[in-house]
Each structure stands twice: as structure tokens, then as C-alpha cells.
Coordinates of N, CA and C and ligand atoms in Angstrom, one line a residue:
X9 N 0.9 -1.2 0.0 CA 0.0 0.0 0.0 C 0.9 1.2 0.0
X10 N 0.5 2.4 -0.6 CA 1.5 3.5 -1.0 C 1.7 4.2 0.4
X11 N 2.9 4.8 0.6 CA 3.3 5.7 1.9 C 3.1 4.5 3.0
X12 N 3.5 3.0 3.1 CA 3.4 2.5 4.1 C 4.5 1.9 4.3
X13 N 5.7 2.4 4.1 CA 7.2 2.7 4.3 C 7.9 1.1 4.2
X14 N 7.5 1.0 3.2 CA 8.1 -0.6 2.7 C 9.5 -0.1 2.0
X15 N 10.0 0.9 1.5 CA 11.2 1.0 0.8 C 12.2 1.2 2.5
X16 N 11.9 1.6 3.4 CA 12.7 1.6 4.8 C 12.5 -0.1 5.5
X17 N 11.6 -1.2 5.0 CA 11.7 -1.6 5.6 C 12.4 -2.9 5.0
X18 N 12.4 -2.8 3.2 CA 13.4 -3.8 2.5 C 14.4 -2.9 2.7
X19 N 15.1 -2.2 3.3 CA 16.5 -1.6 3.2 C 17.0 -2.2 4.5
X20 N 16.2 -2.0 5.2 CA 16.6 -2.5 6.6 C 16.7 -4.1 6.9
X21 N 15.9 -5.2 6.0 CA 16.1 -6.2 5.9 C 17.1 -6.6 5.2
X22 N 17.3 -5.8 4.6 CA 19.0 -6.5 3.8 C 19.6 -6.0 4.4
X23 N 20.0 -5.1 5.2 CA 21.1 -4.7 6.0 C 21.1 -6.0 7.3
X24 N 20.0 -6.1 7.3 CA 20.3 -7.7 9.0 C 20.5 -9.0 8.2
X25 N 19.9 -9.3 7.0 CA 20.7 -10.1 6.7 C 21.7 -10.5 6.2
X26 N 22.4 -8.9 5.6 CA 23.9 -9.1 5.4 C 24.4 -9.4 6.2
X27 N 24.2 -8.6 7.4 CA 24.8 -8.3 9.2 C 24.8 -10.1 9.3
X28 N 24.1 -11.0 8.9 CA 24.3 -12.6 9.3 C 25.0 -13.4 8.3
X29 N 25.4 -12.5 7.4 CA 26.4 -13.1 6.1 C 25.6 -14.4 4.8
X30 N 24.8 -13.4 4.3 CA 24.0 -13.9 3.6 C 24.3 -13.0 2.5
X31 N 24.5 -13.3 1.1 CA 24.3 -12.8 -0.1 C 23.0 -12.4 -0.4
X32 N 22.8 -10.9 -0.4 CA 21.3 -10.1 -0.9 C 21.4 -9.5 -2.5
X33 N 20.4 -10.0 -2.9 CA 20.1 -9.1 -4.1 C 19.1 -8.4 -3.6
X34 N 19.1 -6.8 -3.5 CA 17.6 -6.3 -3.8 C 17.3 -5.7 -5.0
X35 N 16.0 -6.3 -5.2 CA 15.7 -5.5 -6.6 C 14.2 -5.0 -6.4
X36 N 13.7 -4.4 -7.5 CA 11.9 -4.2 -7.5 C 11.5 -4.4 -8.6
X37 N 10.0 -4.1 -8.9 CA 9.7 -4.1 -9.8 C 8.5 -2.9 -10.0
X38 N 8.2 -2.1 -10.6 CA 8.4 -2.6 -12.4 C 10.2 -2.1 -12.0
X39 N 10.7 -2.9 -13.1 CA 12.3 -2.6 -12.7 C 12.6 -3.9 -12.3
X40 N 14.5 -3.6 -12.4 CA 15.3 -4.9 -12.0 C 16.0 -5.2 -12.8
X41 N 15.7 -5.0 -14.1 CA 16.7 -5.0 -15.5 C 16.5 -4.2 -16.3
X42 N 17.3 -3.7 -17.3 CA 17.5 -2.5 -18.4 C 16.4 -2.8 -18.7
X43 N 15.7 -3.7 -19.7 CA 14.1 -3.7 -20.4 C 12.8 -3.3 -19.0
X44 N 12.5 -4.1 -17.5 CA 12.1 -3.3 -16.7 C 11.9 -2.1 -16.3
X45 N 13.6 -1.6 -16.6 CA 13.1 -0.2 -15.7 C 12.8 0.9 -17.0
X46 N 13.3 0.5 -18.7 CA 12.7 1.2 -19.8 C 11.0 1.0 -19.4
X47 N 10.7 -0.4 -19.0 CA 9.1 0.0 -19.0 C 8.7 0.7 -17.6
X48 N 9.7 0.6 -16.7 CA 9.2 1.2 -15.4 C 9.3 3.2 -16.0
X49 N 10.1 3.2 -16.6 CA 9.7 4.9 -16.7 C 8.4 4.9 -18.0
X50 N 8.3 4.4 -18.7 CA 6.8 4.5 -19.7 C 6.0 4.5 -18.2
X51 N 5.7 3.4 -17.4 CA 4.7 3.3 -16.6 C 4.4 4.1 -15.7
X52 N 5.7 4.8 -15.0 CA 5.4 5.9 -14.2 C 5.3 7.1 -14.5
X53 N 5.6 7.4 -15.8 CA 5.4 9.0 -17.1 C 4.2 9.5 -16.5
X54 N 4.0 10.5 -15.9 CA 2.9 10.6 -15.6 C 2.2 11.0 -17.1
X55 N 2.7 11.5 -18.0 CA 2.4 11.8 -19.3 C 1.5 10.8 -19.9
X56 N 2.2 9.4 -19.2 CA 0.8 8.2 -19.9 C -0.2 8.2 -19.1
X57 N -0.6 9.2 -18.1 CA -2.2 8.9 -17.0 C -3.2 8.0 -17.6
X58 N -3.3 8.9 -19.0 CA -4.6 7.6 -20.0 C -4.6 6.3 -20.4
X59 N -3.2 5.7 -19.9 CA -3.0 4.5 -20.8 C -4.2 3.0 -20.2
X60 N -4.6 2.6 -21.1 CA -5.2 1.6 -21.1 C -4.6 0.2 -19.6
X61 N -5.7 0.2 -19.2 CA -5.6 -1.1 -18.3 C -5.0 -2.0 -18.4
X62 N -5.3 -2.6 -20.0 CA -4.8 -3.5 -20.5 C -3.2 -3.8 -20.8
X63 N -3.1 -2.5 -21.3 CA -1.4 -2.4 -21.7 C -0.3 -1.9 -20.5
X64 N -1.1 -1.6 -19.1 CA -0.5 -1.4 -18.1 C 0.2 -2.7 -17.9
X65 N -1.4 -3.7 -17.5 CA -0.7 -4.5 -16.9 C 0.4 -5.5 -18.0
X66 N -0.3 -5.4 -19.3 CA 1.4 -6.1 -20.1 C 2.7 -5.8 -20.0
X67 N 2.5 -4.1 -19.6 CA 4.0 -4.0 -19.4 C 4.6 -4.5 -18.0
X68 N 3.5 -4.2 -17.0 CA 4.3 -4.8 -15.5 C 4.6 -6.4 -15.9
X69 N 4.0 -7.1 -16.6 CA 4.1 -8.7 -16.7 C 5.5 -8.5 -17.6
X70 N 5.2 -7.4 -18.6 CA 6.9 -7.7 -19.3 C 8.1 -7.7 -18.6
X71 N 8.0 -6.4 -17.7 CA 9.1 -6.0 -17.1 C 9.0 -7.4 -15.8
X72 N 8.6 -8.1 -15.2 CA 8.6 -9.1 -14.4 C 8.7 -10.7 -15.3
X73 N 8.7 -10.7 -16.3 CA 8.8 -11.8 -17.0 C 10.8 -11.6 -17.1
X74 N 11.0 -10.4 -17.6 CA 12.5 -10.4 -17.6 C 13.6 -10.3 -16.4
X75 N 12.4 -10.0 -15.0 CA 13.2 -9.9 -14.1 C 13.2 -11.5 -13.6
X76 N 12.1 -11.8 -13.7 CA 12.4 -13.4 -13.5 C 13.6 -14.4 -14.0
X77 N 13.1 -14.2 -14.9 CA 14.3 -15.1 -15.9 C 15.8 -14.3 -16.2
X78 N 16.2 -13.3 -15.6 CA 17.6 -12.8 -15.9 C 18.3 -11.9 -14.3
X79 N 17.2 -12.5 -13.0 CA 17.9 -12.2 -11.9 C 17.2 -12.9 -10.8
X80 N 15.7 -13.5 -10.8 CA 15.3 -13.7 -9.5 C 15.6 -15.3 -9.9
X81 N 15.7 -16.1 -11.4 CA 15.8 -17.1 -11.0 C 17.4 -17.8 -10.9
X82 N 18.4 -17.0 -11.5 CA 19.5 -17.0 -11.5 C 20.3 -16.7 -10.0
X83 N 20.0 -15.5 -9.4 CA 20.5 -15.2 -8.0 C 20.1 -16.2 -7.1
X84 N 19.0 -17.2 -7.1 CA 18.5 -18.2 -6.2 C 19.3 -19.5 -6.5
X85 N 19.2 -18.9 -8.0 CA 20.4 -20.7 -7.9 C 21.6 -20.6 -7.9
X86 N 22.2 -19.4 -7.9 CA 23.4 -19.2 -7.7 C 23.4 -19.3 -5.6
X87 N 22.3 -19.6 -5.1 CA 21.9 -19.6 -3.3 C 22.1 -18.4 -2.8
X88 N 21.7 -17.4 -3.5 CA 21.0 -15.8 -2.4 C 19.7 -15.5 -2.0
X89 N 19.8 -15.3 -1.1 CA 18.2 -14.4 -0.7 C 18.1 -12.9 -2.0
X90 N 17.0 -13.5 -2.3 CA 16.5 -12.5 -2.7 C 15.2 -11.5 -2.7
X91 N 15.2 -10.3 -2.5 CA 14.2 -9.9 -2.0 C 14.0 -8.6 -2.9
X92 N 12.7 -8.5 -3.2 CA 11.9 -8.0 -4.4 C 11.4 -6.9 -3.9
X93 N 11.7 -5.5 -3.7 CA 10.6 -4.8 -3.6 C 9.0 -4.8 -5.1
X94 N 8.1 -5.7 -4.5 CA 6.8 -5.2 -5.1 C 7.1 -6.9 -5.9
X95 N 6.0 -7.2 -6.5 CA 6.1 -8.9 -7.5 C 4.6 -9.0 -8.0
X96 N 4.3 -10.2 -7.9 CA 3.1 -10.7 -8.8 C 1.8 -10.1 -8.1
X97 N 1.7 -9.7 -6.8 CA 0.6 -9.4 -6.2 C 0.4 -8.2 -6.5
X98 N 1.1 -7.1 -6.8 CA 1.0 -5.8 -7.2 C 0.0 -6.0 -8.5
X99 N 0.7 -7.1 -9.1 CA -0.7 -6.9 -10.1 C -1.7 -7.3 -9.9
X100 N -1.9 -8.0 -8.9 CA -3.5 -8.7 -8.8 C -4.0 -7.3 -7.9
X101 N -3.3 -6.7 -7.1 CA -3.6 -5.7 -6.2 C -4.1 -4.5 -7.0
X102 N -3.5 -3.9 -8.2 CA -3.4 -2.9 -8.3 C -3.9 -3.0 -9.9
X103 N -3.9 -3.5 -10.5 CA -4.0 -4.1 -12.3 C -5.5 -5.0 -12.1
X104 N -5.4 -5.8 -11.2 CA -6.9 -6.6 -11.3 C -7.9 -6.0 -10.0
X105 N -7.5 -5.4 -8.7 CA -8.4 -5.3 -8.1 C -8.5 -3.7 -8.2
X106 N -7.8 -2.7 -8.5 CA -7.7 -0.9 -8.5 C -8.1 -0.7 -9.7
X107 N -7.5 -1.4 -11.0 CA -8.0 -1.4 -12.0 C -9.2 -2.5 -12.7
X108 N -9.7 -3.1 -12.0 CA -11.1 -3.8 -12.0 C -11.0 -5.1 -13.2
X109 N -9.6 -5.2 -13.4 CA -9.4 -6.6 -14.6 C -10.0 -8.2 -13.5
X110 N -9.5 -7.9 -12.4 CA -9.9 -9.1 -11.8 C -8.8 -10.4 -11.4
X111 N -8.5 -10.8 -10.4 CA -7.5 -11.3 -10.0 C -7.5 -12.8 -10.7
X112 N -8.3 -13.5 -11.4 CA -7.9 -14.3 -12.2 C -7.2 -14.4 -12.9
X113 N -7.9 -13.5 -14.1 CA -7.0 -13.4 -15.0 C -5.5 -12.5 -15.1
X114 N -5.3 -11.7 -14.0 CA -4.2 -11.1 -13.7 C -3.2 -13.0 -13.0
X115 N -4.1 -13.6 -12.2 CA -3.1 -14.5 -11.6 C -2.8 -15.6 -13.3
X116 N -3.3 -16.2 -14.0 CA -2.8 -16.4 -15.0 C -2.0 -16.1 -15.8
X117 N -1.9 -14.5 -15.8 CA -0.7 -14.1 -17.0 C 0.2 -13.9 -16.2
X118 N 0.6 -13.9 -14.3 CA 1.5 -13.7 -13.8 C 1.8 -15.3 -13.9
X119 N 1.2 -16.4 -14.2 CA 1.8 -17.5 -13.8 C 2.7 -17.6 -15.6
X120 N 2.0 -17.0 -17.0 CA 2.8 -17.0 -18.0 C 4.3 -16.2 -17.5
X121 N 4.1 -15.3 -16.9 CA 5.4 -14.2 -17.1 C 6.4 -14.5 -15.9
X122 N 5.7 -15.5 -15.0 CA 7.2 -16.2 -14.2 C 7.1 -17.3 -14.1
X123 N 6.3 -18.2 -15.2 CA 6.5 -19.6 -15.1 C 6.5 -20.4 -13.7
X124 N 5.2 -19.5 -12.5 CA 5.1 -20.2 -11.6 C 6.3 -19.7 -10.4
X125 N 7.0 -18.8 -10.6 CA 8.1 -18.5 -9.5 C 7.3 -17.7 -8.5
X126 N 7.3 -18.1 -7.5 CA 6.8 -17.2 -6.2 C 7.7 -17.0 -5.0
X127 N 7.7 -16.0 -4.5 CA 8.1 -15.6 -3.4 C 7.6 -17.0 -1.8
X128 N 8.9 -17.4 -0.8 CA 8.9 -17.9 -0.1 C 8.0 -17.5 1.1
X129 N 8.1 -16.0 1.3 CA 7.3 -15.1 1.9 C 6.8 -13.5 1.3
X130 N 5.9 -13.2 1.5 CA 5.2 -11.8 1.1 C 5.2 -11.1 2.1
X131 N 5.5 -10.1 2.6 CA 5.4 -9.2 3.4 C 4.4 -8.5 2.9
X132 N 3.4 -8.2 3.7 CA 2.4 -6.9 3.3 C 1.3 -5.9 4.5
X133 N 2.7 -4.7 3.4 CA 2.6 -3.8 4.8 C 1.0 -3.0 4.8
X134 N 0.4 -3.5 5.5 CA -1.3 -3.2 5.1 C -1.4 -1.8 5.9
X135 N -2.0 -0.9 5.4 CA -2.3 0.6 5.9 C -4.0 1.4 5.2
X136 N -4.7 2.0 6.2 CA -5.7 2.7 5.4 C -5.1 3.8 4.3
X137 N -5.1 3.5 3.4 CA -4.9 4.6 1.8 C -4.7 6.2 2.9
X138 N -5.6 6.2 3.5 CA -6.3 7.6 3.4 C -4.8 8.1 4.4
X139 N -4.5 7.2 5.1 CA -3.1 7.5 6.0 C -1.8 7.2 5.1
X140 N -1.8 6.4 4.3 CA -0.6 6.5 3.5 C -0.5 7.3 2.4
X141 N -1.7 8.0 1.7 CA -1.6 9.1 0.8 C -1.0 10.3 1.6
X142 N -1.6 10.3 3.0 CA -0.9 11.5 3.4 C 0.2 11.7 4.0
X143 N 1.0 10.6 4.6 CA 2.4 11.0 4.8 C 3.0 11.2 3.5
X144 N 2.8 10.1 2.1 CA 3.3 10.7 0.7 C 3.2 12.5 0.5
X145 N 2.0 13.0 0.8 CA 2.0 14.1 0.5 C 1.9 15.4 1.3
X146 N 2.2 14.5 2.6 CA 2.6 15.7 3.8 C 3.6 17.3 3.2
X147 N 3.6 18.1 3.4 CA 4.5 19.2 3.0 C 4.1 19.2 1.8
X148 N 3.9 18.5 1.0 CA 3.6 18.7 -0.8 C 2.5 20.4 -1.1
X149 N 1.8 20.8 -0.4 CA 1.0 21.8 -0.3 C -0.5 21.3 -1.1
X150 N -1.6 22.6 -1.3 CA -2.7 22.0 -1.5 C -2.7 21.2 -2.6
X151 N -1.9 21.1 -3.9 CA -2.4 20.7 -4.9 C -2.2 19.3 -4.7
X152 N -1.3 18.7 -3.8 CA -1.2 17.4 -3.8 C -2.2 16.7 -3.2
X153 N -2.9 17.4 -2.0 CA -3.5 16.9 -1.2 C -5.0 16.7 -1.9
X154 N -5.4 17.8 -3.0 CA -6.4 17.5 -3.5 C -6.3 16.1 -5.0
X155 N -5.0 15.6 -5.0 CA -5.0 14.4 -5.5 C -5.6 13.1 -5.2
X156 N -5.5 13.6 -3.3 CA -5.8 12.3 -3.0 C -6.8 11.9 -2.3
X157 N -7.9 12.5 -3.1 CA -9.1 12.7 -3.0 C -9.5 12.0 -3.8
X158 N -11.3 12.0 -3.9 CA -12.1 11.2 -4.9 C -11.7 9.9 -4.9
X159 N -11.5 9.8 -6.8 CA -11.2 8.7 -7.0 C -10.1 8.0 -7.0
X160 N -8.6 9.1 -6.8 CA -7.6 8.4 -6.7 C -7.7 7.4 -4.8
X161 N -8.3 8.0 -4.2 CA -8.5 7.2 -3.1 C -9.4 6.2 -2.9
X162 N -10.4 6.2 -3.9 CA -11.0 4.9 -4.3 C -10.3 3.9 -4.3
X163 N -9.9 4.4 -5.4 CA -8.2 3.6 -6.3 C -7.7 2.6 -5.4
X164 N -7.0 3.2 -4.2 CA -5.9 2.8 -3.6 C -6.9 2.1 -2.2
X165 N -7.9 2.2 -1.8 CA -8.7 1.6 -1.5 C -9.4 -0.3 -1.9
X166 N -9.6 0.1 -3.6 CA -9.7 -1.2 -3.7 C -8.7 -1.9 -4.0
X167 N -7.2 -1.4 -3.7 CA -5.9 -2.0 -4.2 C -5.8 -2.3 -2.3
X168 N -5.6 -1.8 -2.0 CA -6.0 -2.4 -0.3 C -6.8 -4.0 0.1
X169 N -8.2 -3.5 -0.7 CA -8.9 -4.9 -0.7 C -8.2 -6.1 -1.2
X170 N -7.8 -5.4 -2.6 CA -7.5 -6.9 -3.5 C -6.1 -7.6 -2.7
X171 N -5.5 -6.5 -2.0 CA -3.8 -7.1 -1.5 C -4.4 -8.0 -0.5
X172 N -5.3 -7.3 0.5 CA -5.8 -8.6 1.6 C -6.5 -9.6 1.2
X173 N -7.0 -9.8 0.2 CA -7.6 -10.7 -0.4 C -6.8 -11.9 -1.1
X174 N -5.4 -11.3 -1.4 CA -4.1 -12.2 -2.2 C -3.8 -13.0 -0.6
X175 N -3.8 -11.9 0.6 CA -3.4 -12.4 1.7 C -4.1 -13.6 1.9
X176 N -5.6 -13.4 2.2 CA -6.2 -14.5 2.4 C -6.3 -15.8 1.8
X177 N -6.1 -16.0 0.1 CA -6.1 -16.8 -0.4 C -5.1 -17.5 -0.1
X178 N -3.7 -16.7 0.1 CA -2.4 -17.5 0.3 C -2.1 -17.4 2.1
X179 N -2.3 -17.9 3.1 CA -2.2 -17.1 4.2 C -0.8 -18.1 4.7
X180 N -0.7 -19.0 4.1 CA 0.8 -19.4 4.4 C 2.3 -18.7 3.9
X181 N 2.2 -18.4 2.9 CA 3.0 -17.3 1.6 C 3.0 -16.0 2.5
X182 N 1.4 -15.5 3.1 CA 1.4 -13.6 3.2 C 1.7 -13.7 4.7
X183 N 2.8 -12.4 4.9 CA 2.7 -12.0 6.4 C 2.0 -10.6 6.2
X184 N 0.9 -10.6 6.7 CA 0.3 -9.2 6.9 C 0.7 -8.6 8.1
X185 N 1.3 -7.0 8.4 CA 1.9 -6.6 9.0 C 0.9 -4.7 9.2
X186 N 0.8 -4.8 10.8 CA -0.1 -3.0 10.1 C 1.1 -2.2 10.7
X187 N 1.1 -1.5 9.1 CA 1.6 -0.4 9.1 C 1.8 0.5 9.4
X188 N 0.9 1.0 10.4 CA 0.5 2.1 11.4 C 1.3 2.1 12.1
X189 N 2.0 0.6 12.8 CA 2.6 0.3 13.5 C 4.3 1.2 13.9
X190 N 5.1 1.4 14.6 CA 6.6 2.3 14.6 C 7.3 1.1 13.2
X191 N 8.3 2.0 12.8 CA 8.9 1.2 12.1 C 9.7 0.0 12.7
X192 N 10.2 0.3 13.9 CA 10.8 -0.3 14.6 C 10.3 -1.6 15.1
X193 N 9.0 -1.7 15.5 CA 8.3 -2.8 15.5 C 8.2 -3.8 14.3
X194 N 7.6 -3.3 13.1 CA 7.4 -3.7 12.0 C 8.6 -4.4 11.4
X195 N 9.8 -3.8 11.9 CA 10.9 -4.2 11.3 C 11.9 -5.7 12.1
X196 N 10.9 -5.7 13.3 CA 11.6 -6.7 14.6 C 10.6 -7.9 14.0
X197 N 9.4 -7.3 14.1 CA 8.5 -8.7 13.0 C 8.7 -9.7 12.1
X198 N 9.0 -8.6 11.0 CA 10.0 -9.0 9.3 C 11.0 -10.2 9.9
X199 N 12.3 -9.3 10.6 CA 12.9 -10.5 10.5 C 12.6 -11.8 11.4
X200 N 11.9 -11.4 12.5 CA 11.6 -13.2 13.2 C 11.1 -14.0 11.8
X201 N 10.5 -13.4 11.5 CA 9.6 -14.3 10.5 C 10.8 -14.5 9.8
X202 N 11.2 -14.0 9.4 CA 12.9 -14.4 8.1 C 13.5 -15.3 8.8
X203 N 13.9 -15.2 10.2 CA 14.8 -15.6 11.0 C 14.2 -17.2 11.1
X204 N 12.9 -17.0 11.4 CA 12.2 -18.6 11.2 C 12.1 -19.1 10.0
X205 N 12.1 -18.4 8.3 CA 11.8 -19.0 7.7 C 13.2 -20.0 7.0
X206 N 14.8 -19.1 7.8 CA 15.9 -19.2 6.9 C 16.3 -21.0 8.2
X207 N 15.8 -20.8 9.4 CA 16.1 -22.1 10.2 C 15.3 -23.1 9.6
X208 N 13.9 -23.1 9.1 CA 13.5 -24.2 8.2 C 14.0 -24.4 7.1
X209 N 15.0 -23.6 6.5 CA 15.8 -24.6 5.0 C 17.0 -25.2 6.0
X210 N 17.6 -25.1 6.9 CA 19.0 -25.5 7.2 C 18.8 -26.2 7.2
Ligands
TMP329 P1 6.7 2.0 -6.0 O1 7.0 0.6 -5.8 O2 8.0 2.8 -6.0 O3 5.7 2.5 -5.1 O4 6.1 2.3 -7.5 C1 5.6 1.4 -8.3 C2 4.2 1.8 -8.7 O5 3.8 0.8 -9.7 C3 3.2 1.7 -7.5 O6 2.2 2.8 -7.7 C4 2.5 0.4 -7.8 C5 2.6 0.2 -9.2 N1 2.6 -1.2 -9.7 C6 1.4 -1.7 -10.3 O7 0.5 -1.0 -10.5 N2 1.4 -3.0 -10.7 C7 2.5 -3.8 -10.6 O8 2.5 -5.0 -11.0 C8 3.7 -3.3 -9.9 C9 4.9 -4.1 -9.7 C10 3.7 -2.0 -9.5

């Protein structure tokens, strides 16, 4: 969910698991490779606001089909953690449930564009929209604030639902985490869970 300080809290997780001598890749998405992050600036142009639903979500599946296959499946077999800011739920979150395509057919073309690769664990830092639009636009002055109004908060509302909804379906895969929470807490959470998930491979 946006403004719910996930970029402080993958930074902080690769710093404790370097701190235990673990090889990190971090990457994100849209982004992660040269072809990714060409589609990650088309996608975030604000220039393209009008672009079709449809061709949104092809491009996050393009840019995640290449990050698949030329870093997340490679850095795992070469035995690193790797840890993704953002992956396949963003589209069901934000492409099928904000943009109203529908988490089916978003989970189908995410299973074409990573051939089935999923994440061990999902962190999801769950927050009301209406509180993460506004630390994003805290200090920004009025014009930002009247962005995050109407329908963009609709928006990010039903991208809220669809995320807890990915949660529910998967509830062994999702750690839901509230974001409201200090960072500090949030961040002692993350890694138990890591900390328990890396003593079940040994
Ligand atoms: P951020 O990760 O820096 O917040 O920016 C990525 C933006 O892209 C964010 O608004 C969520 C959006 N997004 C989608 O709409 N679908 C996707 O599949 C992904 C990965 C991101």
C-alpha cells in the first residue's frame, strides 16, 4: 500500500541479513533489468495517465517476466536471498483489483510471465490509503493533497482490498503486517519471520 514505508523496511532487511552473512540481491519491480526499468519509466510518465488497463498491466508482466528469468531465477540458484521490492501481487492488487481486470485473469498471466516462481514469503505492509496518501503528500502543499481525493483514493482503496484478499487466499506465503505500527516494531516482526523462515531450509 503506498506511503506505508516498505522502501525503509526492504532496506533494513538486507542490512540484518547481510549483518548474518548472507548474499542479498535487492531489486523491484516494475524494474530490475535494463528492459524493466525502460518499461518502469513509460509506466510511471505521468504523461501516460490515460493509458489503457490492458497495456498497463502487459507492461508490469513484461518487465517481471525479464526480471524473472535474468535475476530472480538466476541469483537463487546461484543460493541468495533475494528480496523484491513489489512482485506478482501488485498486479493482482493494483491491475486486477484498482484497475477492476480481476485477480484471475491477472493470476494467469503472472503465472505465464514467471513460469510459476513465487516468493517464499510476502510481506504486506497493510495501511488505510487515506493515512498513506498522506504522509506521501505531507508538506507537498494543497495541490497534492487534492489528488488524494475522490477517485484516486477509491483507487488505492480497492488496491488495499485486492492485497488482503491475495493475503487471504495465500495465508501461508502472506505476512500481513499493520503499518501504522513504529517502524521499529514492523521491522523486529520481518525479520523473526525471516529468521524462522531461513532455520526451516537449514
Ligand atoms: P513504487 O513501488 O515505487 O511504489 O512504485 C511502483 C508503482 O507501480 C506503484 O504505484 C505500484 C505500481 N505497480 C502496479 O500498478 N502494478 C505492478 O504490478 C507493480 C509491480 C507496481
Amino acid at each position: 500500500v503506498e506511503g506505508c514505508g516498505k522502501s525503509t523496511q526492504t532496506r533494513a532487511l538486507v542490512d540484518w541479513l547481510r549483518l548474518r552473512g548472507h548474499t542479498v540481491t535487492l531489486t523491484r519491480e516494475p524494474g530490475g533489468t535494463e528492459v524493466g526499468e525502460r518499461c518502469r519509466d513509460i509506466l510511471l510518465d505521468t504523461g501516460h495517465a490515460g493509458m489503457r488497463p490492458g497495456t498497463e498491466l502487459f507492461l508490469y508482466l513484461a518487465s517481471r517476466a525479464e526480471h524473472v528469468a535474468k535475476v530472480i531465477v538466476p541469483r537463487l540458484e546461484a543460493g541468495e536471498v533475494v528480496i523484491s521490492d513489489r512482485y506478482g501481487d501488485a498486479s493482482v492488487a493494483y491491475q486486477g483489483g484498482g484497475r477492476g481486470l480481476g485477480h484471475k485473469l491477472v493470476d494467469e498471466l503472472n503465472q505465464v510471465a514467471t513460469g510459476g516462481v513465487k516468493p517464499d514469503v510476502t510481506f504486506l505492509l497493510d495501511l488505510d490509503p487515506e493515512v498513506g496518501l498522506d504522509r506521501l503528500v505531507r508538506g507537498r502543499g494543497e495541490h497534492a493533497r487534492v489528488c488524494i481525493e475522490g477517485e484516486v483514493l477509491e483507487f488505492h482503496k480497492r488496491v488495499r482490498e485486492a492485497y488482503l484478499e491475495c493475503a487471504a487466499r495465500e495465508p501461508d506465503r502472506f505476512v500481513v503486517l499493520d503499518a501504522s505500527r513504529s517502524p521499529e516494531k514492523i521491522e523486529a516482526r520481518i525479520t523473526a519471520e525471516v529468521e524462522k523462515l531461513l532455520s526451516d531450509v537449514r
